[in-house]
CSV table of N, CA and C and ligand atoms in Angstrom, one decimal:
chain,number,residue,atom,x,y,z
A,1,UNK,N,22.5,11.2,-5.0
A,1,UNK,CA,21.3,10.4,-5.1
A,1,UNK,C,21.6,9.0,-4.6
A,2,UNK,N,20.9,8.7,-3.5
A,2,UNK,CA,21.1,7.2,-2.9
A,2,UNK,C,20.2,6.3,-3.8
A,3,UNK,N,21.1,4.9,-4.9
A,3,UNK,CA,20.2,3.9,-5.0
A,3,UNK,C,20.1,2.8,-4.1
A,4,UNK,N,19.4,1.8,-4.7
A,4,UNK,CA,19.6,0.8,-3.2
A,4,UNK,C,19.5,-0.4,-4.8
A,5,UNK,N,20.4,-0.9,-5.2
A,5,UNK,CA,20.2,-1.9,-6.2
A,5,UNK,C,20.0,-3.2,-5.6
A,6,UNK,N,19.2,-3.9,-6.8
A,6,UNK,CA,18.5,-5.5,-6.1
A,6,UNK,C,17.8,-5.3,-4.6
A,7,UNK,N,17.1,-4.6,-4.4
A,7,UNK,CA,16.4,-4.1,-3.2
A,7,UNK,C,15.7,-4.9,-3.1
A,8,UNK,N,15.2,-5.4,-2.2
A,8,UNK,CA,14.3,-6.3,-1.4
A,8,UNK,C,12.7,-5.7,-1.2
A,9,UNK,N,12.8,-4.7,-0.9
A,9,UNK,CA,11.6,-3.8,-0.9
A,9,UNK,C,11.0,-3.3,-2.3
A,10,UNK,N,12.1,-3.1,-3.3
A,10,UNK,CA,11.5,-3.1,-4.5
A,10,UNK,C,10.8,-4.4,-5.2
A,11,UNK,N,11.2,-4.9,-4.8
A,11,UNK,CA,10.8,-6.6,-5.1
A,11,UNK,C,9.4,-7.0,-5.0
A,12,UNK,N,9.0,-6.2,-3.2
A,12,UNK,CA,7.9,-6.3,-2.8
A,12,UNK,C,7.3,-5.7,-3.2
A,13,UNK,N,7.4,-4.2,-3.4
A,13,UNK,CA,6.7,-3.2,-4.1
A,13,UNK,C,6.5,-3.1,-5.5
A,14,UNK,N,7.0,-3.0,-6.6
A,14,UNK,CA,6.7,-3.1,-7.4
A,14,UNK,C,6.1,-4.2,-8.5
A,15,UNK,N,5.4,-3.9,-9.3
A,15,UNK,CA,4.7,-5.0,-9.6
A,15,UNK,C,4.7,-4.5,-11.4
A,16,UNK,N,4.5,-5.9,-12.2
A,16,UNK,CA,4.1,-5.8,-13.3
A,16,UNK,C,6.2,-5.0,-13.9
A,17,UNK,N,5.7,-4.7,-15.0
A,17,UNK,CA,7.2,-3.9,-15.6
A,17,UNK,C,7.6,-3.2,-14.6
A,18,UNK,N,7.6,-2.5,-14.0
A,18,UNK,CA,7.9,-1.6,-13.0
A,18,UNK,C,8.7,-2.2,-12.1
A,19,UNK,N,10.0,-1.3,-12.2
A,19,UNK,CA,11.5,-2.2,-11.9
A,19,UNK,C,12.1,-1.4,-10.7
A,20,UNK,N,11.5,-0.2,-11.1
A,20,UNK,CA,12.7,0.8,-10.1
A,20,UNK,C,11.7,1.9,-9.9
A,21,UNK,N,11.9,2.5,-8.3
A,21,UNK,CA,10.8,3.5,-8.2
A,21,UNK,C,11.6,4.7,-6.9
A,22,UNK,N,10.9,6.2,-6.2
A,22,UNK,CA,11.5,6.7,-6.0
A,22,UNK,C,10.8,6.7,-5.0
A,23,UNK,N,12.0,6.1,-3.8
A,23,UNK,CA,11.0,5.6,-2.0
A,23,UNK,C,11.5,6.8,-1.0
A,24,UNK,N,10.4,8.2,-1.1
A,24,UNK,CA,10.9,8.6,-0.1
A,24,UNK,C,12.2,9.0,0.2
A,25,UNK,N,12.4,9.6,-0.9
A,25,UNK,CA,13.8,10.2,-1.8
A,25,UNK,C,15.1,9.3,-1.6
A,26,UNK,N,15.2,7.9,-1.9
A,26,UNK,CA,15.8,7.0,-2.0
A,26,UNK,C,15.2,6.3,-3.4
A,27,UNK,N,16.0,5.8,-4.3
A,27,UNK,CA,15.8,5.0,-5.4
A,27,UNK,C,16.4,4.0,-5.2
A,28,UNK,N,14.8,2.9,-5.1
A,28,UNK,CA,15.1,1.7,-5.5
A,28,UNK,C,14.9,0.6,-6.2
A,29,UNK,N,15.3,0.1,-6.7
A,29,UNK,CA,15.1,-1.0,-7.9
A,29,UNK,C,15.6,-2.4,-8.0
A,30,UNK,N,15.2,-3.0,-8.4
A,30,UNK,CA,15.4,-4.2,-9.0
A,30,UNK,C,16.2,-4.8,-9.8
A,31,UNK,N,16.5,-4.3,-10.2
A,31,UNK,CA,18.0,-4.2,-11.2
A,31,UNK,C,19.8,-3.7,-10.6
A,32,UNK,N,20.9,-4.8,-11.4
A,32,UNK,CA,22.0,-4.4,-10.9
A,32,UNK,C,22.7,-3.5,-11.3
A,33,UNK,N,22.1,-2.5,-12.2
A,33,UNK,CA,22.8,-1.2,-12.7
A,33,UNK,C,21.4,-0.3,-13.6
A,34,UNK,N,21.7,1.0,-13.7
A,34,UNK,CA,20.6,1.6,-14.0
A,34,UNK,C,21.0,2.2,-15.6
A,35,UNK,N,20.3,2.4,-16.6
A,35,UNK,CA,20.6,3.6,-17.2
A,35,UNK,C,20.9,4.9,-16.9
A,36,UNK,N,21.4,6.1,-17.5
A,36,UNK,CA,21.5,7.5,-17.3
A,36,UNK,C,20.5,7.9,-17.1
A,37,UNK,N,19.1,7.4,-18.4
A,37,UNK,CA,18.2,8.0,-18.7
A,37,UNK,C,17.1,7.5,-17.1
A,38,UNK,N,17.6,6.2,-16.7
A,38,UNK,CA,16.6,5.8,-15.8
A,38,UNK,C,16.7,6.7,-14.0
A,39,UNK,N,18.3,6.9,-14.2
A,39,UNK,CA,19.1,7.9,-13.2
A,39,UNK,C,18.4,9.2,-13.1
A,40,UNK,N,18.3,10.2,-14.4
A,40,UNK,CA,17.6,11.2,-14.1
A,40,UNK,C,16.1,11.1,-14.1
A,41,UNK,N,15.4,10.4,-15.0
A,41,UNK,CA,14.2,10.2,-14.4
A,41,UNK,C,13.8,10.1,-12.7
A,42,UNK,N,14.4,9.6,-11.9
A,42,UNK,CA,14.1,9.2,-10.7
A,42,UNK,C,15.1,10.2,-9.8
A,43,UNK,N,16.2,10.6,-10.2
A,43,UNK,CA,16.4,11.8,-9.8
A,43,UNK,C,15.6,13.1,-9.9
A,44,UNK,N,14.8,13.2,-10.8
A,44,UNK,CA,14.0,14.2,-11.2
A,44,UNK,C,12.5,14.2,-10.0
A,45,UNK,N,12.5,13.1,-9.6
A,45,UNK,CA,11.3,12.6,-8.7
A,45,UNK,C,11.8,12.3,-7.3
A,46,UNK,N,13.2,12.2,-6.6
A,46,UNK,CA,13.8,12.9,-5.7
A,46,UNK,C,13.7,14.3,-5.3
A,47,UNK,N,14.3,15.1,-6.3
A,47,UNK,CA,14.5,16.5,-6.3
A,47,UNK,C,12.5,16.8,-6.1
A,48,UNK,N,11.3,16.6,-6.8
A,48,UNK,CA,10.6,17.1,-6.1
A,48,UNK,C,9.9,16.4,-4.9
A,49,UNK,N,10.0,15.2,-4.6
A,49,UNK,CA,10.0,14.8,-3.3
A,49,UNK,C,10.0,15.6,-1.8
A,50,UNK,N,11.6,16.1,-2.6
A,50,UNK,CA,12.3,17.1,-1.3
A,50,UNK,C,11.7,18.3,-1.3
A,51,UNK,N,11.2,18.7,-2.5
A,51,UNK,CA,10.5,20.2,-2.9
A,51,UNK,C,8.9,20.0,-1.9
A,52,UNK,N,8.4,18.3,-2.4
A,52,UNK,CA,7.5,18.4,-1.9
A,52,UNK,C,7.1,18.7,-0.1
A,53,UNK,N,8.3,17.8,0.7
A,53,UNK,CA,9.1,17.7,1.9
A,53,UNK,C,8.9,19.2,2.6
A,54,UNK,N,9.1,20.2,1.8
A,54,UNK,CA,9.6,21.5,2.6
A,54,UNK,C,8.6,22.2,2.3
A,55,UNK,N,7.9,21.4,1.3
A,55,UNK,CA,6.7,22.6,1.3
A,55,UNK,C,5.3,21.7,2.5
A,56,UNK,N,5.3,21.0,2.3
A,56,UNK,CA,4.5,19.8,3.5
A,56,UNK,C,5.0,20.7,5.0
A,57,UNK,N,6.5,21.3,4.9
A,57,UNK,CA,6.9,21.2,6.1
A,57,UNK,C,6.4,22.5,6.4
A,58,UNK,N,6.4,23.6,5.6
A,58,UNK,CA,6.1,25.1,5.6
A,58,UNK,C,4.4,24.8,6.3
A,59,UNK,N,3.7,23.9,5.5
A,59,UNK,CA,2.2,24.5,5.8
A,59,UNK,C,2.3,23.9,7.2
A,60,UNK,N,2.8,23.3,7.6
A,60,UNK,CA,2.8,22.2,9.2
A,60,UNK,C,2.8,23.9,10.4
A,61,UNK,N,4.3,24.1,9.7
A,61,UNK,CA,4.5,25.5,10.4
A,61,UNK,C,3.5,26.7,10.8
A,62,UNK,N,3.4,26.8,9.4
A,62,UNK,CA,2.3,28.1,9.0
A,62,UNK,C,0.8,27.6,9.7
A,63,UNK,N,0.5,26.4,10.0
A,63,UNK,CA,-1.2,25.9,10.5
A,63,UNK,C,-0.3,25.8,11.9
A,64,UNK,N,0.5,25.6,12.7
A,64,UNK,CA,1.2,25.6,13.9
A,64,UNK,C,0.9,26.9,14.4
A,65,UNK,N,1.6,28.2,13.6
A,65,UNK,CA,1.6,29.6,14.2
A,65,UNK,C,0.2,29.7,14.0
A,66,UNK,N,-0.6,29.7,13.0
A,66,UNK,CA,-2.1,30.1,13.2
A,66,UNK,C,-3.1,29.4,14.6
A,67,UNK,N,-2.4,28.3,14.8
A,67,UNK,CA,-3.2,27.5,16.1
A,67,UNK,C,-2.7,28.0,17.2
A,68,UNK,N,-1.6,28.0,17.5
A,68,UNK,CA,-0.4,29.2,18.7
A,68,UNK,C,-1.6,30.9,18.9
A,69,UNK,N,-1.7,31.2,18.0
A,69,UNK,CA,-2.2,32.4,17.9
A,69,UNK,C,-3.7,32.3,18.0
A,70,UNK,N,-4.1,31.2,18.0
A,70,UNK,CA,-5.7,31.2,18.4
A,70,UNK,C,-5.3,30.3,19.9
A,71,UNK,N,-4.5,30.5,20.6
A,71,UNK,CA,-4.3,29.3,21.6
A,71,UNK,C,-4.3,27.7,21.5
A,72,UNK,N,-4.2,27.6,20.6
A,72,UNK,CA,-4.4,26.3,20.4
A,72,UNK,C,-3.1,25.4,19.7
A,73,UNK,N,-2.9,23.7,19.1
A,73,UNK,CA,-1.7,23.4,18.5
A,73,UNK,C,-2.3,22.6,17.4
A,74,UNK,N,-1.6,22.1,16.5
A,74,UNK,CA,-2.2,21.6,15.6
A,74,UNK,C,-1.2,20.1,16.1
A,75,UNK,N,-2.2,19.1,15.7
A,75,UNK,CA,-1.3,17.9,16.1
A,75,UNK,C,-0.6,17.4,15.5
A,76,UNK,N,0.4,16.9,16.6
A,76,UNK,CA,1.6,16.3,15.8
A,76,UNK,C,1.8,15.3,15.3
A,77,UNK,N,0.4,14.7,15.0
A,77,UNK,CA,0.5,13.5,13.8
A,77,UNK,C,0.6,14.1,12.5
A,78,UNK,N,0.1,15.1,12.1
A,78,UNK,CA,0.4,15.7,10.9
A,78,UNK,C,1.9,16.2,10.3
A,79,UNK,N,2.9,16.6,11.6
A,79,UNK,CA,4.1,16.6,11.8
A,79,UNK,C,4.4,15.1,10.7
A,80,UNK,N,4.1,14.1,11.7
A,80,UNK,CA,4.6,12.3,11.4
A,80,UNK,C,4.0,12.7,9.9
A,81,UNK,N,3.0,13.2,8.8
A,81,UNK,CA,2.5,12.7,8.0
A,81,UNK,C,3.3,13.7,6.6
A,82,UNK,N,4.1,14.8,6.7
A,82,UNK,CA,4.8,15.8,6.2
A,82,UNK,C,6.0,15.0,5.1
A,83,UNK,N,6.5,13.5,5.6
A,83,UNK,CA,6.7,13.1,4.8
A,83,UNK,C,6.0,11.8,3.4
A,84,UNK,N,4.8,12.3,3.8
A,84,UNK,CA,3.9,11.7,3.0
A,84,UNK,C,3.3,13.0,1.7
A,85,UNK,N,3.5,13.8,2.0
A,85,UNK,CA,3.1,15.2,0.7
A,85,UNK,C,3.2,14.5,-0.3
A,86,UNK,N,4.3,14.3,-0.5
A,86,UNK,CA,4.7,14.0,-2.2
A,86,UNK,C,3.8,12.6,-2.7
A,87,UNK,N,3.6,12.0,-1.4
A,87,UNK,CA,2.9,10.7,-1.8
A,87,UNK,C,0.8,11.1,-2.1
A,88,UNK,N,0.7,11.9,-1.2
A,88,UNK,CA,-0.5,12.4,-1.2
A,88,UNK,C,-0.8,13.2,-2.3
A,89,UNK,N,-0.1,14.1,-2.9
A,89,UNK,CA,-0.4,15.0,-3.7
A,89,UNK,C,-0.1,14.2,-5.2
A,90,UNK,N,0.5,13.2,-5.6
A,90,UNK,CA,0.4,12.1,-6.4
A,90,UNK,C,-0.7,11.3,-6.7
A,91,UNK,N,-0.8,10.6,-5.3
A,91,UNK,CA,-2.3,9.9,-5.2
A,91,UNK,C,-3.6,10.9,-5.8
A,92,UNK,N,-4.0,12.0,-5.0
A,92,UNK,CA,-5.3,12.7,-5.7
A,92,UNK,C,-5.0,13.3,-6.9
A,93,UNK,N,-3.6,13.7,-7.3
A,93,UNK,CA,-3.6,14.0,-9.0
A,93,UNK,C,-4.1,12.5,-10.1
A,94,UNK,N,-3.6,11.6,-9.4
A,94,UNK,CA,-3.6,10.3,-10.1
A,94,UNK,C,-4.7,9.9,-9.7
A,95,UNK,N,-6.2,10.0,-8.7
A,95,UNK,CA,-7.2,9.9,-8.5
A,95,UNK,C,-8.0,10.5,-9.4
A,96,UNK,N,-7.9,12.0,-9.7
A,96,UNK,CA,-8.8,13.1,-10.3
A,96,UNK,C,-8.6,12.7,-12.2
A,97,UNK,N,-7.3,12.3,-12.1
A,97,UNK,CA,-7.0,12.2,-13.5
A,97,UNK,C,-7.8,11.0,-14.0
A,98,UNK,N,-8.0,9.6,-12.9
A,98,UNK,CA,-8.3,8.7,-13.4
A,98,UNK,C,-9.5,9.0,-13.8
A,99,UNK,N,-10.7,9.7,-12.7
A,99,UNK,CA,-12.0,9.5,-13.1
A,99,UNK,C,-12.0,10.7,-14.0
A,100,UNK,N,-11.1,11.3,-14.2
A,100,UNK,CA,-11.7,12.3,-15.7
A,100,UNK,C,-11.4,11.7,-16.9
A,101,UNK,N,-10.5,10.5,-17.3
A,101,UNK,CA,-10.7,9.4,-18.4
A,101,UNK,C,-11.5,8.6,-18.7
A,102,UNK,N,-12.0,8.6,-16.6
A,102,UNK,CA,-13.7,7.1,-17.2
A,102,UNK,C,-14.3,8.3,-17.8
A,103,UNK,N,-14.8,9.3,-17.2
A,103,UNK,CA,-15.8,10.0,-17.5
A,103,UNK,C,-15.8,10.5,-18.8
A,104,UNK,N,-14.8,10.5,-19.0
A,104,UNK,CA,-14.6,11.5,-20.5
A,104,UNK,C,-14.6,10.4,-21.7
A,105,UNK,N,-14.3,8.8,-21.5
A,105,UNK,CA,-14.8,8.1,-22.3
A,105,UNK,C,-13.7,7.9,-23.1
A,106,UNK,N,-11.9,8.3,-22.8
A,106,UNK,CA,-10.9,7.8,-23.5
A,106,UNK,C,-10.2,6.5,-22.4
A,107,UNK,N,-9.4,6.5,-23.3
A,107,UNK,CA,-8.4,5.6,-22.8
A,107,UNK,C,-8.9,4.2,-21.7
A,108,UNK,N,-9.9,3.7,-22.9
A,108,UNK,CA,-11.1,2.6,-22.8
A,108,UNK,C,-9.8,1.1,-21.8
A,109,UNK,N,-10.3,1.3,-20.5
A,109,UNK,CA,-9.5,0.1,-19.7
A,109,UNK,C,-8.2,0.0,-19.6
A,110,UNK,N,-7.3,1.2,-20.1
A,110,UNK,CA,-6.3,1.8,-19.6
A,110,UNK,C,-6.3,3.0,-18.9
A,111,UNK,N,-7.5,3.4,-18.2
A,111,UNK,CA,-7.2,4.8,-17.1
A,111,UNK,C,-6.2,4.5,-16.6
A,112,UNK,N,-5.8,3.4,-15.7
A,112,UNK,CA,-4.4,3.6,-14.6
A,112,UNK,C,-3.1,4.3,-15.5
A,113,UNK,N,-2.8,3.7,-17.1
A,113,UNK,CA,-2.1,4.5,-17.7
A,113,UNK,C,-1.9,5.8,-17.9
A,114,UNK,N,-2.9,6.1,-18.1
A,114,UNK,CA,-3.6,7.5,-18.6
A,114,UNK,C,-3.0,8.4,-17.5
A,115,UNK,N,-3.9,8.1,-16.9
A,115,UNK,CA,-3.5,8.8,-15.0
A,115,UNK,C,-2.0,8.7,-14.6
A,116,UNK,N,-1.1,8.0,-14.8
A,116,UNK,CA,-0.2,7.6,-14.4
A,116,UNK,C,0.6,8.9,-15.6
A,117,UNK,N,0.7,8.5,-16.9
A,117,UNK,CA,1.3,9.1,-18.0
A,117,UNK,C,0.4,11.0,-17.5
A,118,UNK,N,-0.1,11.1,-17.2
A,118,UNK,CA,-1.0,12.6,-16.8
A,118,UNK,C,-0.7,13.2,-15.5
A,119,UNK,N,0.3,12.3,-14.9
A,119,UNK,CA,0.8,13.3,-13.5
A,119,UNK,C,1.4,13.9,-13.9
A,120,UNK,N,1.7,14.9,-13.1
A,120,UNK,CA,2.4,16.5,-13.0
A,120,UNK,C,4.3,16.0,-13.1
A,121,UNK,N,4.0,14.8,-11.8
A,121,UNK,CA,5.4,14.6,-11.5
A,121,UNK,C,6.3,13.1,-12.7
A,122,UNK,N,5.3,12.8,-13.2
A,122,UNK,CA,5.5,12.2,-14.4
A,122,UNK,C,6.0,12.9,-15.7
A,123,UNK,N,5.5,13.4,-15.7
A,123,UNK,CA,5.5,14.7,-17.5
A,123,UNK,C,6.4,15.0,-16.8
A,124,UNK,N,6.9,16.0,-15.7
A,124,UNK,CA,8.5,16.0,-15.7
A,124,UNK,C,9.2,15.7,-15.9
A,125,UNK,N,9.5,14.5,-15.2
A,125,UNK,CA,10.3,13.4,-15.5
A,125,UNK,C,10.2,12.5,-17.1
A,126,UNK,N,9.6,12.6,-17.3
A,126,UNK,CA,9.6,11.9,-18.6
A,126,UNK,C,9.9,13.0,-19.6
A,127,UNK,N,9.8,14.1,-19.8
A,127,UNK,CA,9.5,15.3,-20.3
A,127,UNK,C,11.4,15.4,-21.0
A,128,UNK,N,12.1,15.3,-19.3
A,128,UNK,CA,13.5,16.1,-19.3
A,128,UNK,C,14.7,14.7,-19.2
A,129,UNK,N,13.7,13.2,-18.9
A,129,UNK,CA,15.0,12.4,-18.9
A,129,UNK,C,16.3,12.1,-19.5
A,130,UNK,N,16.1,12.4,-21.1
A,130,UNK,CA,17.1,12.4,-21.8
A,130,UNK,C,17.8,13.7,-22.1
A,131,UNK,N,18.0,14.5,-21.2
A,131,UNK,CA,18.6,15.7,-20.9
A,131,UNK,C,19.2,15.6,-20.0
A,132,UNK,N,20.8,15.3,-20.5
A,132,UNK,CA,21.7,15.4,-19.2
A,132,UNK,C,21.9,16.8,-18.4
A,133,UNK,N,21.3,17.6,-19.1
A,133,UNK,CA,21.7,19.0,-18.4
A,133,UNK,C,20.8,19.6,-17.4
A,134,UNK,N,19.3,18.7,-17.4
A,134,UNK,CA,18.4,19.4,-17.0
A,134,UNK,C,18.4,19.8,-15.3
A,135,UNK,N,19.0,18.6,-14.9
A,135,UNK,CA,18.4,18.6,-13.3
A,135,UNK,C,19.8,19.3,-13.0
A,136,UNK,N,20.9,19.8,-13.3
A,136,UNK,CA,21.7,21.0,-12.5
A,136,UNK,C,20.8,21.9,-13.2
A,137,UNK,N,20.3,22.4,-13.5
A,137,UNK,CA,19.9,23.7,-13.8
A,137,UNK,C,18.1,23.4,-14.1
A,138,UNK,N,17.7,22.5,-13.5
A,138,UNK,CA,16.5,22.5,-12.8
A,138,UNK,C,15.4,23.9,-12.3
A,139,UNK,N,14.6,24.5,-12.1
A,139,UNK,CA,14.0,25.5,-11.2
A,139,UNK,C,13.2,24.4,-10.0
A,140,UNK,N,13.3,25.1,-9.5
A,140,UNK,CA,12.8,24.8,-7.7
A,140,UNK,C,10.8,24.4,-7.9
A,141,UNK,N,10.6,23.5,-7.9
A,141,UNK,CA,9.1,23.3,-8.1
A,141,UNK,C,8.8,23.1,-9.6
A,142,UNK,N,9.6,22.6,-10.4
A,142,UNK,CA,9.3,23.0,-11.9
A,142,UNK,C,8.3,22.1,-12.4
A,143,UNK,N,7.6,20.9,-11.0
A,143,UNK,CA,6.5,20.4,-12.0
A,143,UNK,C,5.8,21.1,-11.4
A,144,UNK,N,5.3,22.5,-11.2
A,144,UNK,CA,3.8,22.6,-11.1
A,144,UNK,C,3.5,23.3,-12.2
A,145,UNK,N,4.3,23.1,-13.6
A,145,UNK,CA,4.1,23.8,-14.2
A,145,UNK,C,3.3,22.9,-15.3
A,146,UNK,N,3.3,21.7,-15.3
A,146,UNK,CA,2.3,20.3,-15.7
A,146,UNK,C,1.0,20.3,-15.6
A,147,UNK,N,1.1,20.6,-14.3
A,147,UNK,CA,-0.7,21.0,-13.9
A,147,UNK,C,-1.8,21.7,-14.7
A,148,UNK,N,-2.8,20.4,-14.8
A,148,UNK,CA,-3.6,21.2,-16.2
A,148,UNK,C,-3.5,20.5,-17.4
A,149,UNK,N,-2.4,20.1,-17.7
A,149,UNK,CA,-1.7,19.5,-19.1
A,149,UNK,C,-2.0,17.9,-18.7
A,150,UNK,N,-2.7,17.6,-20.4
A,150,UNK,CA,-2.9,16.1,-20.2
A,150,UNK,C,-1.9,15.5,-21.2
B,13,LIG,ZN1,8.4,8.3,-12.8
């Protein structure tokens, strides 16, 4: 796992407590040394990054051969956009989660928490941080198993 300590980019990016984050399967932070527990957390959000990466990269393929076979190509700006999955499929879990807190009438002017603490790829990671054992013996995709769970 590549970190990038006292990052420059983290600096810019993060904001409020939020020290250290996981860029496009690079970890970077703000800080001159990490915890274990802050190691596997963000290791844990690496590993599906890359899950996310190949599965982004599968459907690119699979909508490719279906456009080939109707004569046609699917463009290759969506190619350019395959490493955004993991960022996209975050954002609308963390979108859908937020307005189901206004709506539902909890977590009064902490939605962003809520939503944040209610992602899929969150509850993993938070779930298994203080388990040194987890991420070698990880399963392949293991947060979609979150989904649904608040
Ligand atoms: Zn996290």
């Amino acid at each position: 796992m590549l970190i990038c300590y006292r990052s420059k980019l983290a600096e810019r990016l993060l904001f409020g407590n939020f020290r250290t984050m996981m860029f496009f399967g690079i970890v970077i932070t703000k800080n001159a040394v990490l915890s274990a527990t802050t190691k596997r957390h963000e290791g844990t959000h690496v590993r599906q990054y890359v899950e996310c990466l190949l599965a982004g990269l599968a459907l690119f393929v699979l909508a490719e051969g279906a456009a080939i076979l109707c004569g046609s190509h699917v463009s290759p700006w969506w190619l350019a956009a395959v490493p955004l999955t993991y960022y996209a499929m975050y954002g609308a879990e963390w979108a859908v989660s937020y307005l189901y807190h206004i709506f539902r009438g909890d977590a009064r002017g902490k939605w962003n928490d809520a939503a944040y603490h209610a992602s899929a790829f969150e509850m993993e990671a938070y779930a298994h941080e203080n388990d040194p054992d987890y991420l070698p013996r990880r399963r392949w995709y293991a947060f979609v198993k979150y989904y649904g769970k608040l």
